[in-house]
Tab-separated table of C-alpha atoms in Angstrom:
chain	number	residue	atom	x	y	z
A	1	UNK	CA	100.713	115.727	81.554
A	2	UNK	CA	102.633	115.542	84.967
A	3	UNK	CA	100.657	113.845	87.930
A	4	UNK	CA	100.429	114.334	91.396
A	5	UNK	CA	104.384	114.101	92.783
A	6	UNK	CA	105.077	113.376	96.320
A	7	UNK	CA	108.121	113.506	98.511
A	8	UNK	CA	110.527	111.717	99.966
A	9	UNK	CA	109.230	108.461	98.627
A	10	UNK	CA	110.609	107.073	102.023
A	11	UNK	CA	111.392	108.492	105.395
A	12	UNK	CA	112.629	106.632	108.246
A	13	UNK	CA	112.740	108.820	111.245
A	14	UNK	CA	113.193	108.308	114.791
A	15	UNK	CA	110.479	108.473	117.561
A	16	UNK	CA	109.930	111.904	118.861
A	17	UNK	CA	111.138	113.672	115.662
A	18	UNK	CA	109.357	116.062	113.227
A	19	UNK	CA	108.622	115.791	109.772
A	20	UNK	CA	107.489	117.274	106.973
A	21	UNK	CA	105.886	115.300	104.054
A	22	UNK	CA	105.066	117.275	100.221
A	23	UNK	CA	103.148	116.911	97.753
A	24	UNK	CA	102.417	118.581	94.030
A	25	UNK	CA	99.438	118.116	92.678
A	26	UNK	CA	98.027	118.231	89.392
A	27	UNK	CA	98.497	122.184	87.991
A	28	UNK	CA	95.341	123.408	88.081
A	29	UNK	CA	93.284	121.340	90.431
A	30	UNK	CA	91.755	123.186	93.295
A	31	UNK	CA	90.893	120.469	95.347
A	32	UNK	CA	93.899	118.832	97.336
A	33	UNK	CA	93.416	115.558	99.644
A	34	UNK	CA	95.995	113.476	101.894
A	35	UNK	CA	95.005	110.052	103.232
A	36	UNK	CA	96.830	107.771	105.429
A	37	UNK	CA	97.344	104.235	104.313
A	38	UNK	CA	98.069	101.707	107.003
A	39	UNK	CA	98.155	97.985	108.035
A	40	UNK	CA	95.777	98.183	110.802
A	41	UNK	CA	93.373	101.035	109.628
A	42	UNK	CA	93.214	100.931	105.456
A	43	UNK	CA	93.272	103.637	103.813
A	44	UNK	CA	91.962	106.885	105.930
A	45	UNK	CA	91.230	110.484	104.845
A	46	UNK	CA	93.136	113.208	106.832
A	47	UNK	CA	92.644	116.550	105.479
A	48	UNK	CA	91.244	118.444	102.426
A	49	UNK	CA	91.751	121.654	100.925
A	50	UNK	CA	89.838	123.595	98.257
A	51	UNK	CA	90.840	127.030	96.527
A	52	UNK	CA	91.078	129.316	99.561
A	53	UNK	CA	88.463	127.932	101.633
A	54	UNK	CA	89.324	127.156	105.208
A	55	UNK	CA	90.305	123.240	105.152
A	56	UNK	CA	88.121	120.332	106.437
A	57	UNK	CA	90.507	118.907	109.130
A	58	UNK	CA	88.194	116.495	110.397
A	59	UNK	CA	90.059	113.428	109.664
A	60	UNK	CA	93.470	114.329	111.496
A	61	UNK	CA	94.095	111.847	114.171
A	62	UNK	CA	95.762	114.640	116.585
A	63	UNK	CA	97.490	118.259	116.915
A	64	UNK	CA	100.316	116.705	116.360
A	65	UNK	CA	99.188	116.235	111.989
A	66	UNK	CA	98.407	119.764	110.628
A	67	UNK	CA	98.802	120.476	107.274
A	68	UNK	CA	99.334	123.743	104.814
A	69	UNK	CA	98.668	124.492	101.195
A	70	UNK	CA	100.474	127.591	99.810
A	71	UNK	CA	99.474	129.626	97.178
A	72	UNK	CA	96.636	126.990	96.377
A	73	UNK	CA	99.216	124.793	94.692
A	74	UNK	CA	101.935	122.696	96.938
A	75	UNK	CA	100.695	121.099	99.689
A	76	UNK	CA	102.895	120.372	102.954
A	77	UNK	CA	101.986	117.667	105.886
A	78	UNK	CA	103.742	117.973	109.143
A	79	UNK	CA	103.663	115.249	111.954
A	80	UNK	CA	105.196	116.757	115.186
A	81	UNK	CA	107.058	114.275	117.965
A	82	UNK	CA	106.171	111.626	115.428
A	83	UNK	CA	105.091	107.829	117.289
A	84	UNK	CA	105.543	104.873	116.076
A	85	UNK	CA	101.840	104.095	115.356
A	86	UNK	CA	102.746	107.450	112.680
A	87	UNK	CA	104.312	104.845	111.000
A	88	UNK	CA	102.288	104.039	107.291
A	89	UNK	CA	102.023	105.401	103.777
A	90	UNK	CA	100.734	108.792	103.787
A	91	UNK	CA	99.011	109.778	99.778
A	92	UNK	CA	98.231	112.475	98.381
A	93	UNK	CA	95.493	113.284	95.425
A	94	UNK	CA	93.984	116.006	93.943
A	95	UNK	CA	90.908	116.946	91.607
A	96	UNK	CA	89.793	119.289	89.431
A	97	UNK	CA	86.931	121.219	90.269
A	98	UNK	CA	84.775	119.931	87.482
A	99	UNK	CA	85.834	116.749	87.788
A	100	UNK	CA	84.377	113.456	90.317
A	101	UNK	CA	87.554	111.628	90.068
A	102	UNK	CA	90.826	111.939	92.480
A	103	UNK	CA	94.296	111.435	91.145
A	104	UNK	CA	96.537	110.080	93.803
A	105	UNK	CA	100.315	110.175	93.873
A	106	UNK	CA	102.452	107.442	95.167
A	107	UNK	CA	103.302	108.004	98.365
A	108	UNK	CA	105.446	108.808	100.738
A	109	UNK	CA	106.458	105.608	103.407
A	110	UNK	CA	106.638	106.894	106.853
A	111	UNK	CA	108.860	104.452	108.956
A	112	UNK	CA	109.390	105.522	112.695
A	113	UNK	CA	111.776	103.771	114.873
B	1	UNK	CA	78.085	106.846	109.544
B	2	UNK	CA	79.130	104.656	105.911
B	3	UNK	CA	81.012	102.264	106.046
B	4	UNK	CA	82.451	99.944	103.117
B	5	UNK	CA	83.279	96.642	103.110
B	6	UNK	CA	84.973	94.422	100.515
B	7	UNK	CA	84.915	90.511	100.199
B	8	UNK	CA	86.920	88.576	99.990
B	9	UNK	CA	90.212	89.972	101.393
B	10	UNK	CA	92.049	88.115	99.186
B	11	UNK	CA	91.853	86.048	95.891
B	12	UNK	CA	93.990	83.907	93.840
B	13	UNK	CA	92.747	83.006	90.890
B	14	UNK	CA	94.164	80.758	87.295
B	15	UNK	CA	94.723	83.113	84.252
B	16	UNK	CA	91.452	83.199	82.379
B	17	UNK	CA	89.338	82.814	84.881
B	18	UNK	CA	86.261	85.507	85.178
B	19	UNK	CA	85.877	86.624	88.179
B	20	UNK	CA	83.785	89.054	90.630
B	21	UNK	CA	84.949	91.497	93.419
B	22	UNK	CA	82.514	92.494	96.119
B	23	UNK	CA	81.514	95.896	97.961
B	24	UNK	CA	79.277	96.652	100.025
B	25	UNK	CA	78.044	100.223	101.710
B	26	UNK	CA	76.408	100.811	104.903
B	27	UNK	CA	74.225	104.364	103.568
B	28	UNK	CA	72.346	104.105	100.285
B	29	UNK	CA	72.279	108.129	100.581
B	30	UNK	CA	75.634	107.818	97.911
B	31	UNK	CA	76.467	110.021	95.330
B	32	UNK	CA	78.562	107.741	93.465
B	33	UNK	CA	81.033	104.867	93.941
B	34	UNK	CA	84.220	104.522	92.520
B	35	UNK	CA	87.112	101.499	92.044
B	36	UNK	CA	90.634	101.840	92.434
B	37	UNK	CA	93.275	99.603	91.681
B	38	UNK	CA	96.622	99.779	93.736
B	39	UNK	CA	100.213	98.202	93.122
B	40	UNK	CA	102.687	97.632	95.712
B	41	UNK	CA	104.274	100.216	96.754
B	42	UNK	CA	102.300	102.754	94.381
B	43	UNK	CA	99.457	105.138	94.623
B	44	UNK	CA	96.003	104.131	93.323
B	45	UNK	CA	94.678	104.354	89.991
B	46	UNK	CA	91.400	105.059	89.562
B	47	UNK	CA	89.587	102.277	86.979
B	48	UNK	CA	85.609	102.871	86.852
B	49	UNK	CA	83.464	105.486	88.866
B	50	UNK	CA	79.455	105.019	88.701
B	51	UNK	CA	77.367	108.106	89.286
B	52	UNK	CA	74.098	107.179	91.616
B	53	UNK	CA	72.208	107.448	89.009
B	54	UNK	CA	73.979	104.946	87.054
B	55	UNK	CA	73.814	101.164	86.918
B	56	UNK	CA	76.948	100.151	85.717
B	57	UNK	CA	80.218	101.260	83.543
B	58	UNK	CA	82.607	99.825	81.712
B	59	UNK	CA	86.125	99.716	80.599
B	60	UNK	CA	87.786	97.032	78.763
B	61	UNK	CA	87.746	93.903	79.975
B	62	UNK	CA	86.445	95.679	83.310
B	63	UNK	CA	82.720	96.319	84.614
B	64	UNK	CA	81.209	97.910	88.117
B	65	UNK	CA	77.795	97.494	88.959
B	66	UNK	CA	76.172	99.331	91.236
B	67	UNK	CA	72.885	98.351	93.303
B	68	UNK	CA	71.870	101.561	95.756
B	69	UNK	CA	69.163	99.719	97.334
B	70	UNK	CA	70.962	96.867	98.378
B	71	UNK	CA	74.049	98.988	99.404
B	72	UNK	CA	76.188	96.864	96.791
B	73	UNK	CA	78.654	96.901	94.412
B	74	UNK	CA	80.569	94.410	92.140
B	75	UNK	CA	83.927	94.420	89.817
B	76	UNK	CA	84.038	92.147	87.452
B	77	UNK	CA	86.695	91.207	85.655
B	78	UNK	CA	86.754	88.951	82.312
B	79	UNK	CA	89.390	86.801	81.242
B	80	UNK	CA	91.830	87.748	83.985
B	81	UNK	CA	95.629	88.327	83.223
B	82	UNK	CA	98.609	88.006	85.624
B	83	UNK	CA	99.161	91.246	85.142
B	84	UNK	CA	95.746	92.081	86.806
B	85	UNK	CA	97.642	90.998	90.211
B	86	UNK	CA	97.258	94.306	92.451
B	87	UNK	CA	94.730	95.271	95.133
B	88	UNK	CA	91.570	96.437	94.699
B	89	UNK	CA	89.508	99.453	96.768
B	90	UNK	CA	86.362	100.549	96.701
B	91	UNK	CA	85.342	103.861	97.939
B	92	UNK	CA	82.572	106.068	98.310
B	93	UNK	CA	82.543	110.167	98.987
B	94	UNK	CA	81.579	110.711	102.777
B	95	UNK	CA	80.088	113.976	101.840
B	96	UNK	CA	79.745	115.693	98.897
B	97	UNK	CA	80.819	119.266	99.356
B	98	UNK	CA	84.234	117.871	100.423
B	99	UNK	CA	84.381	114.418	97.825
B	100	UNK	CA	86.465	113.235	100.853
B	101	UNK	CA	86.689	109.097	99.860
B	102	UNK	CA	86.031	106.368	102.434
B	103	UNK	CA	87.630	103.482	101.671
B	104	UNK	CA	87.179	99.209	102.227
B	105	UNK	CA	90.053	97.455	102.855
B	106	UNK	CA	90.707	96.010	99.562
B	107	UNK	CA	90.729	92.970	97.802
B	108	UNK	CA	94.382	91.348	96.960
B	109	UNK	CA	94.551	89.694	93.762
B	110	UNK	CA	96.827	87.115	92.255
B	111	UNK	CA	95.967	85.591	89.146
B	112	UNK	CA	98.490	82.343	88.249
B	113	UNK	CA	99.834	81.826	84.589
């Protein structure tokens, strides 16, 4: 079946801008992950969902990162007044809720000039 | 707080060659350990995951160990192919109501023809 789809593959934005990154995960996994992948830091967890419980935020770097997950399906991350240290590959995975493994999508490239 | 690390960094190895890719974990409290191998510019794939209570699985030419006590782990790969050339992670949940990963930094692998 499908995996977990993210998009755009590649933004480029410019310092100071907002954006909004998406991601579709596997139909019918509850659990919903992004992680930030980046030169200095590896690979980093930012934010999980699961079902309809409240998410575990912990991992967001600031207020500018939140995140949404609508009707426990498509998830959305949004950077505010993005920086340049934004700048990495932000992935997305997802799990079902029997299962230990994650299933990560490709990623969307953040560039900000 | 666990922390992973992988050695070496990188590797570069002749086609055929065996070889053995290091992990190592900071808290023995784990409840399981998976690898993941990654291609540039893709999203990760996930190759072996060992329960705690496991020693060591196996897939194709592919086997993890796993060594709680010690706070290790090894991949080891037989008779390596060029088309083994990717990155390899290891992570480990930080918790496991959430099954949020924490990730080393990866070893890069080349293997010559």
């Amino acid at each position: 079946g499908a995996g977990v789809s993210q998009s755009p593959s590649n933004k480029v934005t410019e310092k100071g801008k907002d954006v909004e990154l998406r991601c579709d995960p596997i139909s019918g996994h509850t659990a919903l992950y992004w992680y930030r992948q980046s030169l200095g830091q590896g690979l980093e967890f930012l934010i999980y969902f699961q079902g309809n419980s409240a998410p575990d935020k912990s991992g967001l770097p600031s207020d500018r990162f939140s995140a949404e997950r609508t009707g426990g399906s498509v998830s959305t991350l949004t950077i505010q007044r993005t920086q340049q240290e934004d700048s990495a590959v932000y992935l997305c995975a997802s799990r079902g809720w029997d299962q230990n493994t994650q299933y990560f999508g490709p990623g969307t490239r953040l560039t900000v000039l | 707080k666990q922390e992973v690390t992988q050695i070496p960094a990188a590797l570069s190895v002749p086609e055929g060659e065996n070889l053995v890719l290091n992990c190592s974990f900071t808290d023995s409290a784990i409840y399981n350990l998976q690898w993941f191998r990654q291609d540039p510019g893709k999203g990760l794939t996930s190759l072996l995951l060992i329960q705690s209570s496991q020693r060591e699985q196996t897939s194709g030419r592919l086997n993890a160990s796993l060594d709680k006590s010690s706070g290790r782990s090894t991949l080891y790969i037989a008779a390596s192919q060029p088309g083994d050339s990717a990155t390899y992670l290891c992570a480990l949940p930080g918790s496991s109501n959430t099954g949020k990963l924490i990730f080393g930094q990866g070893t890069t692998l080349q293997v010559k023809p």
